[in-house]
Amino acid sequence: MSERGDASSAPTLTAPASGSAADTIALLRSLIREACVNDGSVASGQEIRSVRVLQRFLAEAVATGRVETHVLESAPGRASLVARLRGTAPDAPSLGLLGHLDVVPVDPDGWTRNPFGGDLIDGEIWGRGAVDMLYLTAAFACVLRDAALAPEPPRGDLVLLAVADEEGGGEYGIHWLVRQHPEAVRVTEALSESGGMRMGRHVAIEVAEKGSAGRRLIIHGKPGHASIPYGAKSASYRVGEVLQRLGEVMPAAQLGPLWNAFVGARIQDPALAERLRDPVRLDAALPHLGGIAGYAHAVSRITMSPTVLRAGMTHNVIPAMGTIDLDIRTLPGTTDAEVDRLLRAVLGPLADDIEIEHLRGWAATASPSDTPLFAAIERAVEAVADAPVVPIMAAGGSDARVLRELGIPAYGFGLLGPEWSYERYREGVHGNDERIDVESVTLSLEALQRIVADRLR
Ligand SMILES: [Zn+2]
């Protein structure tokens, strides 16, 4: 069954797209309707449904004999699709297009439309995953299909990695694929999500992601019966002291080239830009940044956020021990030892009798922005949107880091319409009434087609 032409026959379409853009939009709507909701449990997601949709979409491309596909299932229903369009030159790059198929859950009460309807209304496609990241996954598939149907095969491989479980951390998706099927996912460079927002007149492309180095603080007290508290030292009080300290003492800003690039692209006022480039005056300037202040705060330092607190088992026993879990987000290059040192410095005199336990995490990753792929992105964005590119660091993590860890340059791509500020993008991702406009899908597709031609022709 072909997906082609579906969008142009929809009665609600007001901003018509044609050709590959119409096909991408139809595919996006189909993927939204599959509702591959990942709640973090193994049984959720069931990405096999969207894999089937992609297989139908790519049937014509596969029939050319140039595209090899693998459906790889890490657990029942947790399928990823790898489609490799073979290039002719062994020394040419292999470009990976890494898109996930799963989406985060919704609170239907917060939505004005069916979150899994894939409605196309007034030039916008509605539904969970429209922005994160099914519009790109659909565009990736469309670009691969078009390249396979072109008269000449590409010089290098073009590889669609449509994966499960990004929203659950990738254990049933990219991590499993890299471990179990390294030959299937082998690429030399890659594009994924988290790019394309506007920063000033620039288009942001993600080149780095912060890491996670969670810690559990174990805090001891002196227990007793709660009916006679005299002489006891409740661990609950000590947890409170430590929390207060964590609220007052913050790790200092650490500014690098990506920070300077962000300030240069986004901040028009030269006096404000100067303050932001000074680690001492930076924090006092943050309130002037409006909706981007949180992002600016996060990417300019290692952050430490207390999340889970535990102390006490029973109402009438003064607790001997309490714990504080800290979500700590690191910068590229931060070592585990540095995190512990910094944490002890933040805790100051309280650190002495606190044990620090390491929780699971991952290192921050960064790809250089002087690669041929990055240059191809710059040329494509310039040609399609007449805008320069600014490399940015994301505060959160995505599947792209798994490729970066293997030494593969990977960039968070996208080319959204001019009114898509970083703030709007953040609101759209995982929020209520998630939707994307036809213009952004079309711009992204056009830029992708240019990048593929640039790298592989
Ligand atoms: Zn995503």
Coordinates of C-alpha atoms and ligand atoms in Angstrom, one line a residue:
M1 CA 0.0 0.0 0.0
S2 CA 1.4 3.3 -1.0
E3 CA 1.4 6.3 1.4
R4 CA 1.9 8.7 -1.6
G5 CA -0.7 11.3 -2.3
D6 CA -2.5 10.9 1.1
A7 CA -1.8 14.4 2.3
S8 CA -2.9 16.1 -0.9
S9 CA -6.3 14.4 -0.7
A10 CA -6.9 15.4 2.9
P11 CA -9.8 17.9 3.0
T12 CA -8.2 19.9 5.8
L13 CA -4.9 20.7 4.0
T14 CA -4.5 24.4 3.6
A15 CA -0.8 24.7 2.9
P16 CA -0.3 22.3 0.0
A17 CA 2.9 20.4 -0.3
S18 CA 3.8 18.4 -3.3
G19 CA 6.1 15.5 -4.3
S20 CA 8.5 14.3 -1.6
A21 CA 7.2 16.8 0.9
A22 CA 3.6 15.5 0.5
D23 CA 4.9 12.0 0.9
T24 CA 6.9 12.9 4.0
I25 CA 3.8 14.5 5.6
A26 CA 1.7 11.5 4.8
L27 CA 4.3 9.3 6.3
L28 CA 4.6 11.5 9.4
R29 CA 0.8 11.3 9.9
S30 CA 0.9 7.5 9.6
L31 CA 3.7 7.3 12.1
I32 CA 1.8 9.5 14.6
R33 CA -1.3 7.2 14.2
E34 CA 0.7 4.1 15.2
A35 CA 1.1 5.6 18.7
C36 CA 4.3 3.8 19.6
V37 CA 4.1 5.2 23.2
N38 CA 7.2 4.4 25.3
D39 CA 6.4 4.5 29.0
G40 CA 9.7 3.0 30.0
S41 CA 8.5 -0.6 30.3
V42 CA 9.7 -3.4 28.0
A43 CA 6.2 -4.1 26.8
S44 CA 5.5 -0.5 25.7
G45 CA 6.6 1.2 22.5
Q46 CA 5.8 -1.7 20.1
E47 CA 7.8 0.0 17.4
I48 CA 7.2 -3.0 15.1
R49 CA 4.0 -1.2 14.0
S50 CA 5.9 1.8 12.7
V51 CA 8.6 -0.5 11.2
R52 CA 5.8 -2.0 9.1
V53 CA 4.7 1.4 8.0
L54 CA 8.2 2.2 6.9
Q55 CA 8.6 -1.1 5.1
R56 CA 5.5 -0.3 3.0
F57 CA 6.8 3.2 2.4
L58 CA 10.2 1.9 1.2
A59 CA 8.8 -1.0 -0.8
E60 CA 9.4 0.7 -4.2
A61 CA 13.0 1.6 -3.1
V62 CA 13.7 -1.9 -2.0
A63 CA 12.4 -3.3 -5.3
T64 CA 15.3 -1.5 -7.1
G65 CA 17.6 -4.0 -5.5
R66 CA 19.8 -1.2 -4.2
V67 CA 18.4 -1.1 -0.7
E68 CA 19.0 -3.8 1.9
T69 CA 16.7 -3.8 4.9
H70 CA 16.9 -5.5 8.3
V71 CA 14.2 -5.6 10.9
L72 CA 16.0 -6.2 14.2
E73 CA 14.0 -7.0 17.3
S74 CA 15.5 -6.6 20.7
A75 CA 12.5 -7.8 22.6
P76 CA 9.0 -8.7 21.5
G77 CA 7.6 -5.8 19.4
R78 CA 10.7 -3.7 20.1
A79 CA 11.8 -3.5 16.5
S80 CA 14.2 -1.2 14.7
L81 CA 14.5 -0.9 10.9
V82 CA 17.9 -0.5 9.2
A83 CA 17.7 0.3 5.5
R84 CA 21.0 0.6 3.7
L85 CA 21.2 2.1 0.2
R86 CA 24.5 0.8 -1.1
G87 CA 27.0 3.2 -2.5
T88 CA 29.4 2.5 -5.4
A89 CA 32.7 3.8 -3.9
P90 CA 34.2 1.9 -0.9
D91 CA 36.1 5.0 0.2
A92 CA 33.1 7.3 0.2
P93 CA 31.5 8.3 3.5
S94 CA 28.5 6.3 4.9
L95 CA 25.9 8.7 6.1
G96 CA 23.6 7.5 8.9
L97 CA 20.1 9.0 9.4
L98 CA 19.3 8.1 13.0
G99 CA 15.6 8.6 13.8
H100 CA 13.5 7.1 16.6
L101 CA 10.0 5.7 16.2
D102 CA 8.8 5.8 19.8
V103 CA 7.1 8.8 21.5
V104 CA 6.5 9.8 25.1
P105 CA 3.1 9.3 26.8
V106 CA 0.4 11.9 26.7
D107 CA -2.1 13.4 29.1
P108 CA -5.1 13.4 26.8
D109 CA -6.9 16.0 29.0
G110 CA -4.3 18.5 28.1
W111 CA -4.8 18.2 24.4
T112 CA -7.3 20.0 22.2
R113 CA -7.1 17.3 19.5
N114 CA -6.6 13.6 19.4
P115 CA -2.9 13.2 20.2
F116 CA -2.7 10.2 17.9
G117 CA -5.0 11.4 15.1
G118 CA -2.3 12.9 12.9
D119 CA -4.7 15.7 11.9
L120 CA -3.5 18.2 9.3
I121 CA -5.1 21.5 10.1
D122 CA -4.2 25.0 8.9
G123 CA -0.8 23.8 7.7
E124 CA 0.1 22.0 10.9
I125 CA 0.4 18.3 11.6
W126 CA -0.8 17.5 15.1
G127 CA 0.1 14.6 17.3
R128 CA 2.5 13.2 19.9
G129 CA 5.9 12.8 18.2
A130 CA 5.2 15.4 15.5
V131 CA 8.3 17.4 16.6
D132 CA 10.1 14.7 18.7
M133 CA 11.0 13.3 16.2
L134 CA 8.7 11.7 13.8
Y135 CA 8.8 14.5 11.3
L136 CA 12.6 13.9 10.9
T137 CA 12.3 10.1 10.9
A138 CA 9.7 10.5 8.1
A139 CA 12.0 12.9 6.2
F140 CA 14.9 10.6 6.6
A141 CA 12.9 7.7 5.1
C142 CA 11.8 9.9 2.3
V143 CA 15.3 11.0 1.4
L144 CA 16.5 7.5 1.4
R145 CA 13.7 6.4 -0.9
D146 CA 14.3 9.3 -3.3
A147 CA 18.0 8.5 -3.4
A148 CA 17.3 4.9 -4.1
L149 CA 14.9 5.8 -7.0
A150 CA 17.4 8.3 -8.5
P151 CA 18.9 7.3 -11.9
E152 CA 22.4 7.0 -10.4
P153 CA 23.3 5.2 -7.2
P154 CA 25.2 7.3 -4.6
R155 CA 28.9 7.0 -4.1
G156 CA 28.6 6.3 -0.4
D157 CA 26.1 4.4 1.7
L158 CA 23.0 6.1 2.9
V159 CA 21.7 4.3 6.0
L160 CA 18.3 4.8 7.7
L161 CA 18.4 3.8 11.3
A162 CA 14.8 4.0 12.4
V163 CA 15.1 2.8 16.0
A164 CA 13.1 1.8 19.0
D165 CA 13.3 3.1 22.6
E166 CA 15.1 6.4 22.3
E167 CA 12.7 7.9 24.9
G168 CA 13.4 5.0 27.3
G169 CA 17.2 5.5 27.1
G170 CA 17.9 3.3 24.0
E171 CA 18.5 -0.1 25.8
Y172 CA 16.0 -1.7 23.4
G173 CA 17.1 0.5 20.5
I174 CA 20.4 2.0 19.6
H175 CA 22.5 0.6 22.5
W176 CA 21.3 -2.9 21.6
L177 CA 21.9 -2.4 17.9
V178 CA 25.4 -1.2 18.4
R179 CA 26.2 -4.2 20.7
Q180 CA 24.4 -6.9 18.8
H181 CA 24.5 -5.8 15.1
P182 CA 27.5 -3.5 14.8
E183 CA 27.8 -4.3 11.1
A184 CA 24.2 -3.4 10.3
V185 CA 24.5 0.1 11.9
R186 CA 28.0 0.9 10.6
V187 CA 28.2 4.5 9.4
T188 CA 31.0 7.0 9.3
E189 CA 28.9 10.1 10.1
A190 CA 25.3 10.7 11.1
L191 CA 22.4 13.1 11.5
S192 CA 19.8 12.8 14.2
E193 CA 17.4 15.1 16.2
S194 CA 17.5 18.3 18.3
G195 CA 18.5 20.9 15.7
G196 CA 16.9 23.4 13.4
M197 CA 15.6 26.0 15.9
R198 CA 16.4 29.6 15.3
M199 CA 18.8 31.6 17.4
G200 CA 18.8 35.1 16.2
R201 CA 19.2 34.8 12.4
H202 CA 21.1 31.6 12.9
V203 CA 19.9 28.0 12.7
A204 CA 21.0 25.9 15.6
I205 CA 22.7 22.5 14.9
E206 CA 23.4 20.3 17.9
V207 CA 27.0 19.1 18.1
A208 CA 27.3 18.2 21.8
E209 CA 25.2 16.9 24.6
K210 CA 25.7 17.2 28.3
G211 CA 26.4 14.0 30.3
S212 CA 24.8 12.6 33.4
A213 CA 26.7 11.7 36.5
G214 CA 24.1 11.1 39.2
R215 CA 25.2 10.7 42.8
R216 CA 23.6 9.5 46.0
L217 CA 24.6 11.2 49.2
I218 CA 24.4 9.0 52.2
I219 CA 23.9 11.0 55.3
H220 CA 24.1 9.5 58.8
G221 CA 22.5 10.6 62.0
K222 CA 22.0 9.2 65.5
P223 CA 18.8 7.2 65.9
G224 CA 16.4 7.2 68.8
H225 CA 12.7 6.7 69.7
A226 CA 10.8 9.7 68.5
S227 CA 9.0 10.0 71.8
I228 CA 12.3 10.9 73.5
P229 CA 14.2 12.9 70.9
Y230 CA 16.7 14.4 73.3
G231 CA 20.2 13.3 72.4
A232 CA 19.3 11.9 69.1
K233 CA 20.4 13.5 65.8
S234 CA 17.9 12.8 63.2
A235 CA 19.3 12.1 59.7
S236 CA 16.2 14.1 58.5
Y237 CA 17.7 17.3 60.0
R238 CA 21.0 16.6 58.3
V239 CA 19.3 16.0 55.0
G240 CA 17.7 19.4 55.4
E241 CA 21.1 21.0 56.1
V242 CA 22.6 19.5 53.0
L243 CA 19.7 20.5 50.8
Q244 CA 20.0 24.1 52.1
R245 CA 23.6 24.1 51.2
L246 CA 23.0 22.7 47.7
G247 CA 20.4 25.4 47.2
E248 CA 22.9 28.1 48.1
V249 CA 26.2 26.9 46.6
M250 CA 26.3 26.3 42.9
P251 CA 29.1 25.1 40.7
A252 CA 30.7 28.0 38.9
A253 CA 30.2 28.6 35.2
Q254 CA 32.6 27.0 32.8
L255 CA 32.5 28.8 29.4
G256 CA 33.9 27.4 26.2
P257 CA 33.6 28.0 22.4
L258 CA 30.1 26.7 22.2
W259 CA 29.0 29.2 24.8
N260 CA 30.6 32.0 22.9
A261 CA 28.9 30.8 19.7
F262 CA 25.5 30.8 21.4
V263 CA 25.9 34.3 22.9
G264 CA 27.1 35.6 19.5
A265 CA 24.1 34.1 17.7
R266 CA 21.4 34.8 20.1
I267 CA 22.2 38.0 22.0
Q268 CA 21.9 41.2 20.0
D269 CA 22.7 43.7 22.9
P270 CA 26.5 44.0 23.0
A271 CA 26.6 45.0 26.7
L272 CA 24.5 42.0 27.7
A273 CA 26.7 39.7 25.5
E274 CA 29.8 41.0 27.3
R275 CA 28.3 40.3 30.7
L276 CA 27.3 36.8 29.6
R277 CA 30.9 36.1 28.4
D278 CA 32.2 36.9 31.9
P279 CA 31.8 33.9 34.2
V280 CA 31.7 36.3 37.2
R281 CA 28.9 38.5 35.9
L282 CA 27.0 35.8 34.0
D283 CA 24.6 34.7 36.6
A284 CA 23.4 38.2 37.4
A285 CA 22.7 38.7 33.6
L286 CA 20.6 35.5 33.3
P287 CA 17.3 37.1 34.3
H288 CA 17.6 39.3 31.2
L289 CA 17.4 36.3 28.9
G290 CA 13.7 35.6 29.2
G291 CA 12.7 32.2 28.0
I292 CA 16.2 31.1 27.1
A293 CA 17.6 31.7 30.6
G294 CA 17.1 28.1 31.7
Y295 CA 19.0 26.8 28.7
A296 CA 21.8 29.3 29.1
H297 CA 22.1 28.4 32.8
A298 CA 22.3 24.7 32.0
V299 CA 24.8 24.8 29.2
S300 CA 27.2 27.2 31.0
R301 CA 28.0 24.9 33.9
I302 CA 27.7 21.5 35.6
T303 CA 24.3 21.5 37.3
M304 CA 23.3 19.6 40.4
S305 CA 19.6 19.1 41.1
P306 CA 18.4 17.2 44.2
T307 CA 15.6 14.8 43.2
V308 CA 14.8 11.8 45.4
L309 CA 15.0 12.1 49.2
R310 CA 14.8 9.3 51.6
A311 CA 14.9 9.2 55.4
G312 CA 13.1 7.2 58.0
M313 CA 11.1 3.9 57.8
T314 CA 8.6 4.4 60.6
H315 CA 6.6 7.3 62.0
N316 CA 8.0 6.8 65.6
V317 CA 11.7 6.1 64.9
I318 CA 14.2 8.9 64.5
P319 CA 16.1 7.9 61.3
A320 CA 19.8 6.9 61.5
M321 CA 20.3 7.4 57.8
G322 CA 19.0 9.5 54.9
T323 CA 19.8 9.8 51.3
I324 CA 19.7 12.5 48.6
D325 CA 19.8 11.6 45.0
L326 CA 21.4 14.3 42.8
D327 CA 20.8 14.6 39.1
I328 CA 24.2 16.0 38.0
R329 CA 24.7 17.0 34.4
T330 CA 28.2 17.3 33.1
L331 CA 30.0 19.2 30.3
P332 CA 32.1 17.6 27.6
G333 CA 35.4 16.5 29.2
T334 CA 34.2 16.3 32.8
T335 CA 35.6 13.2 34.5
D336 CA 34.0 11.3 37.3
A337 CA 36.8 12.3 39.7
E338 CA 36.1 16.0 38.9
V339 CA 32.4 15.5 39.7
D340 CA 33.2 14.1 43.1
R341 CA 35.7 16.9 43.8
L342 CA 33.2 19.5 42.7
L343 CA 30.5 17.9 44.8
R344 CA 32.8 17.9 47.9
A345 CA 33.6 21.5 47.3
V346 CA 29.9 22.4 47.1
L347 CA 29.2 20.5 50.3
G348 CA 32.1 22.3 52.1
P349 CA 32.2 21.5 55.8
L350 CA 29.3 19.1 55.5
A351 CA 31.2 16.8 53.2
D352 CA 33.3 15.1 55.8
D353 CA 30.9 12.4 57.0
I354 CA 28.8 12.1 53.8
E355 CA 29.3 9.0 51.7
I356 CA 29.0 9.6 47.9
E357 CA 27.7 6.7 45.8
H358 CA 27.8 6.8 42.0
L359 CA 24.5 6.3 40.2
R360 CA 24.3 5.2 36.5
G361 CA 25.1 7.8 34.0
W362 CA 26.9 8.6 30.7
A363 CA 29.6 11.0 29.6
A364 CA 28.9 14.2 27.8
T365 CA 29.8 14.0 24.1
A366 CA 30.8 16.5 21.5
S367 CA 31.5 16.2 17.8
P368 CA 33.9 18.7 16.1
S369 CA 32.2 21.3 14.0
D370 CA 35.0 21.3 11.4
T371 CA 34.0 18.1 9.6
P372 CA 32.9 17.7 6.0
L373 CA 29.4 16.8 7.2
F374 CA 29.1 19.9 9.2
A375 CA 30.2 22.0 6.3
A376 CA 27.6 20.2 4.1
I377 CA 24.9 21.1 6.7
E378 CA 26.1 24.8 6.6
R379 CA 25.9 24.9 2.8
A380 CA 22.4 23.3 2.8
V381 CA 21.0 25.6 5.5
E382 CA 22.5 28.6 3.7
A383 CA 20.9 27.5 0.4
V384 CA 17.5 26.6 1.8
A385 CA 17.0 29.2 4.5
D386 CA 19.6 31.8 3.8
A387 CA 20.8 31.6 7.3
P388 CA 24.1 30.8 9.0
V389 CA 24.5 27.8 11.4
V390 CA 25.4 28.0 15.0
P391 CA 26.7 24.8 16.7
I392 CA 25.0 24.3 20.1
M393 CA 25.2 22.0 23.1
A394 CA 22.0 20.3 24.3
A395 CA 21.2 20.1 28.0
G396 CA 19.6 16.7 27.6
G397 CA 20.7 13.5 25.9
S398 CA 19.6 11.7 22.7
D399 CA 20.7 8.6 20.8
A400 CA 23.3 10.6 18.9
R401 CA 25.6 10.3 21.8
V402 CA 25.9 6.5 21.3
L403 CA 27.4 7.2 17.8
R404 CA 29.6 10.0 19.2
E405 CA 31.0 7.6 21.8
L406 CA 32.1 5.4 18.9
G407 CA 33.9 8.3 17.4
I408 CA 31.3 9.0 14.7
P409 CA 30.6 12.7 14.1
A410 CA 26.8 13.0 14.8
Y411 CA 24.8 16.2 14.6
G412 CA 21.3 17.1 15.8
F413 CA 19.7 18.3 12.6
G414 CA 16.5 20.0 11.5
L415 CA 15.5 23.2 9.7
L416 CA 12.4 24.7 11.3
G417 CA 10.5 27.7 10.2
P418 CA 11.7 31.2 11.2
E419 CA 9.3 31.5 14.1
W420 CA 10.7 28.4 15.8
S421 CA 12.8 29.8 18.6
Y422 CA 14.6 27.5 20.9
E423 CA 12.0 28.1 23.6
R424 CA 9.1 27.2 21.2
Y425 CA 10.9 24.0 20.3
R426 CA 11.4 23.1 23.9
E427 CA 7.7 23.7 24.6
G428 CA 6.7 21.6 21.6
V429 CA 8.8 18.6 22.6
H430 CA 6.9 16.3 25.1
G431 CA 4.3 19.1 25.6
N432 CA 0.5 19.1 25.1
D433 CA -0.8 19.9 21.6
E434 CA 2.5 18.9 20.0
R435 CA 2.4 19.8 16.3
I436 CA 4.7 20.8 13.4
D437 CA 4.0 23.0 10.4
V438 CA 4.3 21.9 6.8
E439 CA 6.8 24.6 6.2
S440 CA 9.3 23.2 8.7
V441 CA 8.9 19.7 7.4
T442 CA 9.5 21.0 3.8
L443 CA 12.5 23.1 4.8
S444 CA 14.1 20.1 6.7
L445 CA 13.5 17.8 3.8
E446 CA 15.0 20.1 1.2
A447 CA 18.1 20.7 3.4
L448 CA 18.4 16.9 3.9
Q449 CA 18.3 16.3 0.2
R450 CA 21.1 18.8 -0.3
I451 CA 23.2 17.3 2.4
V452 CA 22.8 13.8 1.0
A453 CA 23.7 15.0 -2.5
D454 CA 26.7 17.0 -1.1
R455 CA 28.1 14.0 0.8
L456 CA 27.3 11.1 -1.3
R457 CA 27.1 12.2 -5.0
Ligands
ZN1 ZN 13.5 12.5 20.4

